mmCIF file of C-alpha atoms in Angstrom:
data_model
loop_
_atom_site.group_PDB
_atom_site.id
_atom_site.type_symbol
_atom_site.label_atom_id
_atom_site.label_comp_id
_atom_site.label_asym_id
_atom_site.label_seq_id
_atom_site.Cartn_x
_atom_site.Cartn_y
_atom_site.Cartn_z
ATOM 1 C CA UNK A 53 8.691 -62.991 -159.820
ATOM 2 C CA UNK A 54 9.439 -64.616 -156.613
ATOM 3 C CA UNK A 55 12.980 -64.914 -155.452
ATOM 4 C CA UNK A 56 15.051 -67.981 -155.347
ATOM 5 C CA UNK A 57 15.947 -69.222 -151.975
ATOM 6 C CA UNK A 58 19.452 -68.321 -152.986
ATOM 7 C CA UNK A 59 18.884 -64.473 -153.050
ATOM 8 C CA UNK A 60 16.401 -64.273 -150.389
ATOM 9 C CA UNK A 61 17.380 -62.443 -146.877
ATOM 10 C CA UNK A 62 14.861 -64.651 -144.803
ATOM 11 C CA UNK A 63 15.528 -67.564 -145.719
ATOM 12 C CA UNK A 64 19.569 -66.709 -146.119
ATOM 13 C CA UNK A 65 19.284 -65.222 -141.842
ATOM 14 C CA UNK A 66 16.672 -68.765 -141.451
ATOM 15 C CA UNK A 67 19.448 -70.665 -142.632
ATOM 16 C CA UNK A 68 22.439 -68.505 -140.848
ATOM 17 C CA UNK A 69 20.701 -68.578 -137.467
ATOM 18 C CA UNK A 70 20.017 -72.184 -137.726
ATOM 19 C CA UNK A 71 23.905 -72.782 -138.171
ATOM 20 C CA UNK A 72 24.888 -69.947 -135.436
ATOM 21 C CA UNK A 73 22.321 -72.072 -132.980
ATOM 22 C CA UNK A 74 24.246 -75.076 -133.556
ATOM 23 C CA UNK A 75 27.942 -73.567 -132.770
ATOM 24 C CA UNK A 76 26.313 -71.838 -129.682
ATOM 25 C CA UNK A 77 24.770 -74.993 -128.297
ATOM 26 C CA UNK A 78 28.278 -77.074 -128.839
ATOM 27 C CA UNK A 79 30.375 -74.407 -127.113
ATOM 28 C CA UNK A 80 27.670 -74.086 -124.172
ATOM 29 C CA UNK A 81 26.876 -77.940 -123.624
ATOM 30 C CA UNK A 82 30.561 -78.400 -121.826
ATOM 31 C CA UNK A 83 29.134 -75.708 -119.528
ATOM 32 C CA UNK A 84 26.071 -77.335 -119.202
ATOM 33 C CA UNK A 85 24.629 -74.265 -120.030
ATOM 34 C CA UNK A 86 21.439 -74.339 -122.770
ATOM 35 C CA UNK A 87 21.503 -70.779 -125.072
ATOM 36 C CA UNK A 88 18.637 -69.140 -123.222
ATOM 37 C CA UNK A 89 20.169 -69.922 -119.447
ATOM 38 C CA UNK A 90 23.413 -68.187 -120.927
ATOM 39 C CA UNK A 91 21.715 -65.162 -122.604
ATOM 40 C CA UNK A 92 20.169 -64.384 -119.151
ATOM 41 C CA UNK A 93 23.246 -64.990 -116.979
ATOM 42 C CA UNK A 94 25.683 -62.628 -119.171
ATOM 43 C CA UNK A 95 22.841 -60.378 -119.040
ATOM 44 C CA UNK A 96 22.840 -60.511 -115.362
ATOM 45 C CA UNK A 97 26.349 -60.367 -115.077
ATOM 46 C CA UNK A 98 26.575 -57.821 -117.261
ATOM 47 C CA UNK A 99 23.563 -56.036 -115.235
ATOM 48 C CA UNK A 100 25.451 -56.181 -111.989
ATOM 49 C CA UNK A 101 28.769 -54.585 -113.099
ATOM 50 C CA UNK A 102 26.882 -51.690 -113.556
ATOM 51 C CA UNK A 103 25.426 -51.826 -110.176
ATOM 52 C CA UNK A 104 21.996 -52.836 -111.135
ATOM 53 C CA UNK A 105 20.643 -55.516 -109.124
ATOM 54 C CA UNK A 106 17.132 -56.043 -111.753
ATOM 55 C CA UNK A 107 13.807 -57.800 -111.438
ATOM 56 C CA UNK A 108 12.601 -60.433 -113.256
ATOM 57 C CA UNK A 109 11.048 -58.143 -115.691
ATOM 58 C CA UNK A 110 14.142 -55.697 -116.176
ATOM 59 C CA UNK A 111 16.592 -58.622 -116.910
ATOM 60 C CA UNK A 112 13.338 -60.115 -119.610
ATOM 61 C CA UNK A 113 13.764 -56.408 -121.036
ATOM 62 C CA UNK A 114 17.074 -55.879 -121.310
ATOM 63 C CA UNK A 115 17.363 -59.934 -122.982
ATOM 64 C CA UNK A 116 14.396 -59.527 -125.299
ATOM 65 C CA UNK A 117 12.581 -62.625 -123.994
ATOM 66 C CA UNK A 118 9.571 -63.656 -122.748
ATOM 67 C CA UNK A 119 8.913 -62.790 -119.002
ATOM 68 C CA UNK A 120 7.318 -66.673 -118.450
ATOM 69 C CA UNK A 121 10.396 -67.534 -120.241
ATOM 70 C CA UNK A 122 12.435 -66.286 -118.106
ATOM 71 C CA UNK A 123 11.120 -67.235 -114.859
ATOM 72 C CA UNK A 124 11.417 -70.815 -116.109
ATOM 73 C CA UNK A 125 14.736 -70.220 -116.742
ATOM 74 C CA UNK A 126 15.890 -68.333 -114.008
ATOM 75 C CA UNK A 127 14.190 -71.036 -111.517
ATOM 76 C CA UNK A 128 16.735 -73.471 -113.333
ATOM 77 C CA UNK A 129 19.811 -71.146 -112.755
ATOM 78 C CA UNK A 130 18.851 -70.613 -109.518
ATOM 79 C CA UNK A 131 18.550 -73.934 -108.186
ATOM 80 C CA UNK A 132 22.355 -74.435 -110.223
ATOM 81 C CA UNK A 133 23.110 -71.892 -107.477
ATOM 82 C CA UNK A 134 23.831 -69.085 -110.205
ATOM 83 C CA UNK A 135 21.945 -66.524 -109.158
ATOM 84 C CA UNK A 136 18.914 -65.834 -106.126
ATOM 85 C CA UNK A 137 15.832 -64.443 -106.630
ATOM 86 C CA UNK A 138 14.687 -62.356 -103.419
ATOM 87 C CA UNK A 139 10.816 -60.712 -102.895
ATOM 88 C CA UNK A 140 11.564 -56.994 -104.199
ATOM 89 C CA UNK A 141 10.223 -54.741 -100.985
ATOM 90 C CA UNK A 142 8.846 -52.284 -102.918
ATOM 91 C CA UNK A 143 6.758 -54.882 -105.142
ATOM 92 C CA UNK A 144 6.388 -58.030 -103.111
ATOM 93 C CA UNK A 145 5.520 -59.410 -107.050
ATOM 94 C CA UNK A 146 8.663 -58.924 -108.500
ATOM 95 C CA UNK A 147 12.015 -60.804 -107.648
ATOM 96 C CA UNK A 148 15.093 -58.823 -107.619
ATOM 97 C CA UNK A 149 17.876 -61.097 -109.283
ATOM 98 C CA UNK A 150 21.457 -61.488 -107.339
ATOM 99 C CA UNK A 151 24.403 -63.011 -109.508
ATOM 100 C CA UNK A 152 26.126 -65.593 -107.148
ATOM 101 C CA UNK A 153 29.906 -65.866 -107.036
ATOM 102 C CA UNK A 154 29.938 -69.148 -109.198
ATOM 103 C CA UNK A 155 27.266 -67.793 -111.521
ATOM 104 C CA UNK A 156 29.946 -64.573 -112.104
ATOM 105 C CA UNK A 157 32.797 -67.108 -112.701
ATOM 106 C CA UNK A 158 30.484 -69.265 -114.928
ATOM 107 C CA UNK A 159 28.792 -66.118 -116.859
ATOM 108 C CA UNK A 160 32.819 -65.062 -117.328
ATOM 109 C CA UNK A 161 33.688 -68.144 -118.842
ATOM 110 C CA UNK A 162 31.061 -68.979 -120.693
ATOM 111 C CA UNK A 163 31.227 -65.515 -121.980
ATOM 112 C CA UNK A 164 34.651 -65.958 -122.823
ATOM 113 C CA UNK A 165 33.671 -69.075 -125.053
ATOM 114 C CA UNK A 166 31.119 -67.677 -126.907
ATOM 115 C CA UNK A 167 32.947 -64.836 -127.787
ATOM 116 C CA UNK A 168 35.465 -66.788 -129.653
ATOM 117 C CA UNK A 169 33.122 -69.230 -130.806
ATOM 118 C CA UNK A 170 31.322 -65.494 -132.510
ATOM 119 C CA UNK A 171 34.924 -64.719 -133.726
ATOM 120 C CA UNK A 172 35.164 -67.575 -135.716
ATOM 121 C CA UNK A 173 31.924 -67.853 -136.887
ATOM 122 C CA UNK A 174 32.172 -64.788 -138.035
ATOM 123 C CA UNK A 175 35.199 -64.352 -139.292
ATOM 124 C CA UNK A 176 34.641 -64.722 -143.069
ATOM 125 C CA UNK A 177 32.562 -62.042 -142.751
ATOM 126 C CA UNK A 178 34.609 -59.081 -144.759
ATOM 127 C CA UNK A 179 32.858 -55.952 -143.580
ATOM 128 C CA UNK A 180 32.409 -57.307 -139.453
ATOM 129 C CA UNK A 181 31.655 -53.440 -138.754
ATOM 130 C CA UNK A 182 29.361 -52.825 -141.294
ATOM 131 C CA UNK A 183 27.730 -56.007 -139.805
ATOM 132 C CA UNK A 184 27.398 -54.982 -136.468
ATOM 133 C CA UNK A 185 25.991 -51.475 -137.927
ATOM 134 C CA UNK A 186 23.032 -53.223 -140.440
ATOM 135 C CA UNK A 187 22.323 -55.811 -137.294
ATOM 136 C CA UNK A 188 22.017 -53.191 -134.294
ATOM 137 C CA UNK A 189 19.806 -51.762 -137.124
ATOM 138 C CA UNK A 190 17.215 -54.233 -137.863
ATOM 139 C CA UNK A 191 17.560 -55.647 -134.241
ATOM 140 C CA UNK A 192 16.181 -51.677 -133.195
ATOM 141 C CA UNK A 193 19.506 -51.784 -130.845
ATOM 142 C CA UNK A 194 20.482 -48.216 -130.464
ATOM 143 C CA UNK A 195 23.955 -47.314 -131.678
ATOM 144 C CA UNK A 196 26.900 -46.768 -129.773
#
């Protein structure tokens, strides 16, 4: 017997990502920022306070997107004057990725936002750990 829509975990995360979208794009339009050029400029900024200074494909990696994707995407950070992309000279086919100094204040703030845009979101959610836990699972994101 098929399930009702109701008690169905697609259609319930369809439904839940669809609304999560929607809070993510309102708290990122002020910043002019789209959800994709955000993902990859907290990943960068992220990236480089560990010292890593990746390619094109490293920073695709480490965001789960598409390499084309992301070169789209980067091109339109990068003339923003977020980030450069420099010929790698070990692989003069791969970029290596710089955060500029507004793209780290930008990444911070925008970072900041979307954090407490999650927190509320979220925040009817009793078990938030447990959460976390069953997400990092089905995502394949290793645990802490």
């Amino acid at each position: 017997m098929p399930l009702s829509p109701e008690d169905s975990p697609g259609f319930l995360l369809w439904h839940t990502t669809l609304r999560w979208q929607r809070v993510m794009a309102a708290t990122l339009t002020p910043l002019d920022l789209t959800h994709p050029q955000f993902v990859l400029l907290a990943s960068l900024h992220w990236l480089d306070t560990q010292g890593a200074h990746p390619n094109q494909l490293a920073l695709a990696t480490h965001a789960g997107m598409d390499v084309k994707t992301v070169s789209q995407v980067l091109r339109r950070l990068e003339a923003k004057g977020y980030l450069t992309r420099e010929t790698d000279p070990t692989d003069t086919r791969a970029k290596l990725l710089r955060i500029t100094e507004p793209g780290t204040t930008l990444a911070r703030r925008a970072m900041h936002d979307v954090e407490a845009a999650d927190a509320t979101f979220f925040a009817e959610v009793p078990e938030y750990a447990g959460l976390l836990t069953s997400l990092r699972h089905l995502s394949g994101t290793p645990e802490k």
